[in-house]
Short mmCIF file of C-alpha atoms and ligand atoms in Angstrom, two decimals:
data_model
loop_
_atom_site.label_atom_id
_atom_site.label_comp_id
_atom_site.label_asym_id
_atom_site.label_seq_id
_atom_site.Cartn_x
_atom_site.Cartn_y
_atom_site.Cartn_z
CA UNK A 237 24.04 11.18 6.60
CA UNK A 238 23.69 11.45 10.05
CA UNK A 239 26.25 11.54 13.00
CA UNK A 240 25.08 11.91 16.84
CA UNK A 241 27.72 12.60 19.29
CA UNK A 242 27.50 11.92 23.25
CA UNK A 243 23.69 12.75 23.08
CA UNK A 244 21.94 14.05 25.87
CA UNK A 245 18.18 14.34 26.91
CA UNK A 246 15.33 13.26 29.47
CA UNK A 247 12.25 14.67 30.75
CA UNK A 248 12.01 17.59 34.40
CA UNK A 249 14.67 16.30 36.24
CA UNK A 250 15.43 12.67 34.73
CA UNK A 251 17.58 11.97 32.33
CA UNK A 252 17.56 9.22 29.68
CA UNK A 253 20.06 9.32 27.34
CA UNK A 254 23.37 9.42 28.46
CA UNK A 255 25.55 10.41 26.10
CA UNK A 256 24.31 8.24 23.08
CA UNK A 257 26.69 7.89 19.94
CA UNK A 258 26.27 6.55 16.81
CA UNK A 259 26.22 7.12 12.99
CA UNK A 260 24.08 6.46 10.38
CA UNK A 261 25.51 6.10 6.97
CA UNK A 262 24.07 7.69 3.87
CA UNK A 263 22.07 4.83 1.92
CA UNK A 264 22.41 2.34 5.01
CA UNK A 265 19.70 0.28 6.63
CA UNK A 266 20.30 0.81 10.47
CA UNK A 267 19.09 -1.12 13.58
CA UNK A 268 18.44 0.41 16.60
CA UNK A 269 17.80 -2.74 19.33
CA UNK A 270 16.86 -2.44 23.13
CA UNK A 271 14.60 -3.82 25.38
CA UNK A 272 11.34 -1.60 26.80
CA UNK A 273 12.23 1.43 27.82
CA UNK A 274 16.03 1.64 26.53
CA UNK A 275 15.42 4.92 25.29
CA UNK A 276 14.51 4.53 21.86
CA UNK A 277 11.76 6.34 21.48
CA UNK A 278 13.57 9.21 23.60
CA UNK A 279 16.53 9.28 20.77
CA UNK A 280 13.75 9.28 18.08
CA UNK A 281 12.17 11.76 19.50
CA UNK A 282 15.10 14.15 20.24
CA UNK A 283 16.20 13.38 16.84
CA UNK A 284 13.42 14.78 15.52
CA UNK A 285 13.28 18.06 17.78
CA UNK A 286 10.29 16.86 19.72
CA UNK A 287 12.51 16.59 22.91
CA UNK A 288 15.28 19.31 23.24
CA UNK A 289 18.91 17.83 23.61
CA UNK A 290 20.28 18.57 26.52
CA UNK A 291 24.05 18.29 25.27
CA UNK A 292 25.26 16.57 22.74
CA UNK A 293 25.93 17.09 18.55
CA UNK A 294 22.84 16.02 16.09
CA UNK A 295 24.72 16.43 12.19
CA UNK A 296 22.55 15.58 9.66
CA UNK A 297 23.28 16.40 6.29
CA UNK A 298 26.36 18.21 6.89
CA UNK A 299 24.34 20.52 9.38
CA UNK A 300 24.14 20.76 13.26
CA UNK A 301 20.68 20.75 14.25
CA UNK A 302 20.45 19.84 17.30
CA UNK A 303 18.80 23.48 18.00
CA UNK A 304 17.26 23.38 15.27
CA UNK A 305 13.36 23.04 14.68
CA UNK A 306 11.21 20.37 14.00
CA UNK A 307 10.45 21.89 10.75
CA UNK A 308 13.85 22.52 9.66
CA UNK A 309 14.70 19.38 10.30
CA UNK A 310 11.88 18.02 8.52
CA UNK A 311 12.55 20.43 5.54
CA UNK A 312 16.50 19.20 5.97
CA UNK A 313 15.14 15.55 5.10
CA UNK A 314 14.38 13.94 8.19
CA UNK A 315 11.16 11.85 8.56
CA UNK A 316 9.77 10.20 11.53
CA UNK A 317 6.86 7.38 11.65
CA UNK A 318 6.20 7.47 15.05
CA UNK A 319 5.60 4.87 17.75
CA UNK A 320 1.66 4.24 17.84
CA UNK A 321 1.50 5.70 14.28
CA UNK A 322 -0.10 9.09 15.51
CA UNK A 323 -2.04 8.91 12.22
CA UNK A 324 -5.29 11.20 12.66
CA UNK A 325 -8.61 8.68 12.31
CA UNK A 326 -11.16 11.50 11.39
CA UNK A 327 -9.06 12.56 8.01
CA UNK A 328 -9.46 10.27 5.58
CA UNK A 329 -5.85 8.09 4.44
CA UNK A 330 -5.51 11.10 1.30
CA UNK A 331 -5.54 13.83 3.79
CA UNK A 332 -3.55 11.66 6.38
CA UNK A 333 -0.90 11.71 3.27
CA UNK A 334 -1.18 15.46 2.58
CA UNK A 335 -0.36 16.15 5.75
CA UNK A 336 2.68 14.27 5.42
CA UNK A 337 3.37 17.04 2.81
CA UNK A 338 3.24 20.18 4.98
CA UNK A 339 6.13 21.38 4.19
CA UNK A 340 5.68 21.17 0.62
CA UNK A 341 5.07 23.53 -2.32
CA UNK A 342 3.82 22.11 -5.68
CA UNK A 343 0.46 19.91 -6.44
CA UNK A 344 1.83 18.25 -9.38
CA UNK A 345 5.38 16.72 -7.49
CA UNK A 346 2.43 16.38 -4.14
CA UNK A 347 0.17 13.94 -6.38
CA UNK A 348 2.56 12.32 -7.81
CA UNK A 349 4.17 11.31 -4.63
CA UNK A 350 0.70 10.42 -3.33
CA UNK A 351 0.40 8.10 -6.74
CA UNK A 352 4.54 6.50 -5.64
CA UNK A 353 3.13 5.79 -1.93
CA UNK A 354 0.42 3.87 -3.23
CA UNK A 355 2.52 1.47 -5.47
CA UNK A 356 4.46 0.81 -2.66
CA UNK A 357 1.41 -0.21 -0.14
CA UNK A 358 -1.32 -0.59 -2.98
CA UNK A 359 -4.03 -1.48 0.01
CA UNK A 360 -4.16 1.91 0.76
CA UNK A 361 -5.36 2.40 -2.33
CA UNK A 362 -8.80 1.11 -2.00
CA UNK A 363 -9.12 2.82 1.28
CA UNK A 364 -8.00 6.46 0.03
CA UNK A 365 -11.67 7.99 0.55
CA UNK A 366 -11.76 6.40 4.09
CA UNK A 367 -11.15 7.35 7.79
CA UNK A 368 -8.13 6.39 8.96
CA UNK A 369 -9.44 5.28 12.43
CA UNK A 370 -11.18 2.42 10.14
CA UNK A 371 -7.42 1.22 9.00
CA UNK A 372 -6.22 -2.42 10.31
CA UNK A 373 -3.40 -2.44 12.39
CA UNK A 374 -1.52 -3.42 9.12
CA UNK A 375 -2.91 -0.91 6.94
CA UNK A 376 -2.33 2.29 9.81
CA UNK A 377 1.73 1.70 9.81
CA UNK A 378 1.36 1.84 5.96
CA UNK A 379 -0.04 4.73 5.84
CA UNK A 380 1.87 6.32 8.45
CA UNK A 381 5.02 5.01 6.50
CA UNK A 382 3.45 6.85 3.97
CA UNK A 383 2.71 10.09 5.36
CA UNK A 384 6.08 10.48 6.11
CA UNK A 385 7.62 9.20 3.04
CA UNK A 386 5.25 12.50 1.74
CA UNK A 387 7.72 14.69 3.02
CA UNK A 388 10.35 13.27 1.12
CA UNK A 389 12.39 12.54 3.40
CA UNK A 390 16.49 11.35 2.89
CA UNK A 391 16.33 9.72 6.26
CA UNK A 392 13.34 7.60 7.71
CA UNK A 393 13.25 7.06 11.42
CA UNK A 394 10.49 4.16 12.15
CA UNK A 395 10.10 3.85 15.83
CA UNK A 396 9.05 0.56 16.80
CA UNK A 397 7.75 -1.03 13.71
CA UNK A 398 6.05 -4.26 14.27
CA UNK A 399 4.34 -2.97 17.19
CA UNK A 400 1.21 -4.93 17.11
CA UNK A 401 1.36 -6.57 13.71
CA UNK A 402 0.88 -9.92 12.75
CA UNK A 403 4.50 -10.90 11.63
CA UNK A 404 3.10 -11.79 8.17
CA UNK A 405 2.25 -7.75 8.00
CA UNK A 406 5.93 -7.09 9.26
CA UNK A 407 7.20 -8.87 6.67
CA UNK A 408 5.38 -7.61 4.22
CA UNK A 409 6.40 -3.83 5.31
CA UNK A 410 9.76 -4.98 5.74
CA UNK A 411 9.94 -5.76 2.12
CA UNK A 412 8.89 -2.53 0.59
CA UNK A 413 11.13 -0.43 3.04
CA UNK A 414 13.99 -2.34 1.98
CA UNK A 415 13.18 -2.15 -1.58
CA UNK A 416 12.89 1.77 -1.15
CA UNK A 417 16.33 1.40 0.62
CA UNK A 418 18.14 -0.54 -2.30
CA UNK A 419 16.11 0.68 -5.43
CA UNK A 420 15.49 4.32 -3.87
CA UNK A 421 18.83 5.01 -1.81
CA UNK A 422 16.55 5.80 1.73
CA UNK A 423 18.29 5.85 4.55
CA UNK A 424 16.50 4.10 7.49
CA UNK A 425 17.18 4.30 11.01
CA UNK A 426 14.86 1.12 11.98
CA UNK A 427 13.76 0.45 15.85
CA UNK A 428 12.66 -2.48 16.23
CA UNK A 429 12.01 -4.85 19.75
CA UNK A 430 11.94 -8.27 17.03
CA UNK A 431 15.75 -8.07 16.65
CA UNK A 432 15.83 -11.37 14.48
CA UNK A 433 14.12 -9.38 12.02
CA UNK A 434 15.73 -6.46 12.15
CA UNK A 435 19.32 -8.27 12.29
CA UNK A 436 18.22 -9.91 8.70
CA UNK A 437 17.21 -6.83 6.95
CA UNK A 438 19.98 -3.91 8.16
CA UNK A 439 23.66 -3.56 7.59
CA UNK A 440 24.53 -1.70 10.61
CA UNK A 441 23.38 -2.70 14.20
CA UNK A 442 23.07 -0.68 17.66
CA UNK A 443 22.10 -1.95 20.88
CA UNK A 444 20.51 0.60 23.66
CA UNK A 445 20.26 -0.17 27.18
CA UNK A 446 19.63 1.76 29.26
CA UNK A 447 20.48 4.85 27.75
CA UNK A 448 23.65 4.34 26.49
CA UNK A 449 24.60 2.66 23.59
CA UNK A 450 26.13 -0.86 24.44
CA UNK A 451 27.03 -2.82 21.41
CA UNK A 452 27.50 -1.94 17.69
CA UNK A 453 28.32 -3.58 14.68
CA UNK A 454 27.78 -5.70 11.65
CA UNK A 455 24.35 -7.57 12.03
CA UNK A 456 25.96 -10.71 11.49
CA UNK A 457 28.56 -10.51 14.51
CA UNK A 458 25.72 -9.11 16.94
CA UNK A 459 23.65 -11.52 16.39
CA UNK A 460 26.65 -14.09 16.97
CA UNK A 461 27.45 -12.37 20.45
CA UNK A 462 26.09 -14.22 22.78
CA UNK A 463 24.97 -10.74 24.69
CA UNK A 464 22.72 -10.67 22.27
CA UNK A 465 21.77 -14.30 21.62
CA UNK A 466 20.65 -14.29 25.56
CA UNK A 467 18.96 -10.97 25.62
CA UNK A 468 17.37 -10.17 22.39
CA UNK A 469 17.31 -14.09 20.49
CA UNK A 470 15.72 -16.19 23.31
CA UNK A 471 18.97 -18.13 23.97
CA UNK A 472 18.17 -19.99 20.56
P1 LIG B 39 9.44 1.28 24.61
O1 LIG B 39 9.82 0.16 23.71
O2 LIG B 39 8.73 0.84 25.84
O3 LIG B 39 8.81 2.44 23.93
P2 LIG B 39 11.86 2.83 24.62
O4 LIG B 39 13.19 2.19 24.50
O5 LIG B 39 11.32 3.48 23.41
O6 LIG B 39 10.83 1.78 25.18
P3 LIG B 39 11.41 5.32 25.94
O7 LIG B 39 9.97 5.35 25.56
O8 LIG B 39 12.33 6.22 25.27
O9 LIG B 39 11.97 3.84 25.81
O10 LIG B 39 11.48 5.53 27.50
C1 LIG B 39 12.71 5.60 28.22
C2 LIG B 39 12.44 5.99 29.64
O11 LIG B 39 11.89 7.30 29.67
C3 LIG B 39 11.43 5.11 30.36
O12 LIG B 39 11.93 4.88 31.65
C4 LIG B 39 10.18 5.93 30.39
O13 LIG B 39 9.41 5.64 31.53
C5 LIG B 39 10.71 7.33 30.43
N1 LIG B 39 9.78 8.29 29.81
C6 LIG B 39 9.30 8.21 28.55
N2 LIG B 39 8.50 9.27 28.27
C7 LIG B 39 8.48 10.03 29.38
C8 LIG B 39 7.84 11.27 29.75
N3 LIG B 39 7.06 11.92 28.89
N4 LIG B 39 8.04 11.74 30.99
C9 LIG B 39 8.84 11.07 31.86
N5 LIG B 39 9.47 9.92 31.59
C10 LIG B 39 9.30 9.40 30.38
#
């Protein structure tokens, strides 16, 4: 589904990622690990076509698009729930969705989608009319899960997921996304800084550091290595 060879890209005169490998299979669960300021967000973000690469291959459905726009990319099947959510609090959680949906033609296959987002988080539900700057913490990465699941996307990237939740919320988010991965086929390309949750839900593992892409494999082995154990685990 999606393939990134020897990525490049940074900001004026720095660069951050050095050359950054990996693939993401189609219907896989993926974690991305590192510690602050790895690069994550960079890689999400150049992923995307927020941040330009600098060299590198992006092949995502069979396509190059590392040139490409965000909007292609978008319209290709790419969705991003960004780091901080970057929901906007005057709109109420409907238009917050139906912005998810920019790129979309058709109100019937647009209201029905709305309808699928909230059986998967139905606590949006009762908030639908509402701003979403009056959203828990909880509540704003559903909806921001949902505003990009609007665009209906074949791969999800969630940038730092638990970011402020309680870890009864992250659980509970946790659950639907891998539901939609099983029941649904979504790919998901999951960042996450809790890598003892994100090592239990994914079937493919990276580790960033630094840039560059350090360690990769099955879940189950990474979280065996002690590499991991001592930098990500707490040693336990
Ligand atoms: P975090 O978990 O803290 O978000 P991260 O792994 O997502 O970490 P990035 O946000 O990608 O890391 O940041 C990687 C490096 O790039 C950091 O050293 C950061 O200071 C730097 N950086 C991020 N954004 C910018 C920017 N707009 N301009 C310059 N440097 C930046």
């Amino acid at each position: 589904m999606l393939q990134v060879e020897g990525l490049r890209a940074g900001y004026g005169p720095l660069e951050i990622l050095h050359g950054v490998s990996l693939e993401v299979p189609a219907g896989s669960l993926v974690a991305l690990l590192g510690a602050n300021g790895a690069g994550k967000t960079t890689l999400m973000r150049t992923l995307l076509g927020l941040l330009p690469a600098r060299s590198g291959r992006i092949l995502f459905a069979g396509q190059e698009v590392e040139r490409a726009s965000v909007e292609r990319r978008v319209r290709l099947g790419l969705g991003l729930v960004p780091e901080g959510r970057e929901l906007f609090p005057s709109l109420s959680v409907r238009e917050n969705l139906l912005m998810g949906a920019f790129t979309r033609r058709g109100r019937a296959a647009i209201e029905a989608d709305i309808e699928r987002v909230l059986t998967c988080f139905p606590r949006l539900k009762e908030r639908l009319a509402l701003p979403a700057a009056s959203l828990s913490g909880g509540e704003s990465q559903m909806l921001a899960i949902g505003r990009a699941l609007m665009s209906r996307p074949r791969l999800l990237l969630i940038d730092e997921l638990s970011q402020g939740l309680a870890p009864a919320i992250v659980e509970s988010v946790l659950a639907v996304l891998v539901r939609l991965n099983r029941d649904e086929g979504l790919t998901i390309l999951l960042v996450e800084q809790n890598a003892r949750k994100a090592l239990k839900v994914a079937s493919l593992a990276y580790v960033l550091q630094s840039g560059s892409i350090v360690l990769q494999g099955r879940p189950d082995d990474l979280a065996a290595s002690p590499a991991i154990q001592h930098l990500y685990l707490g040693g336990e």
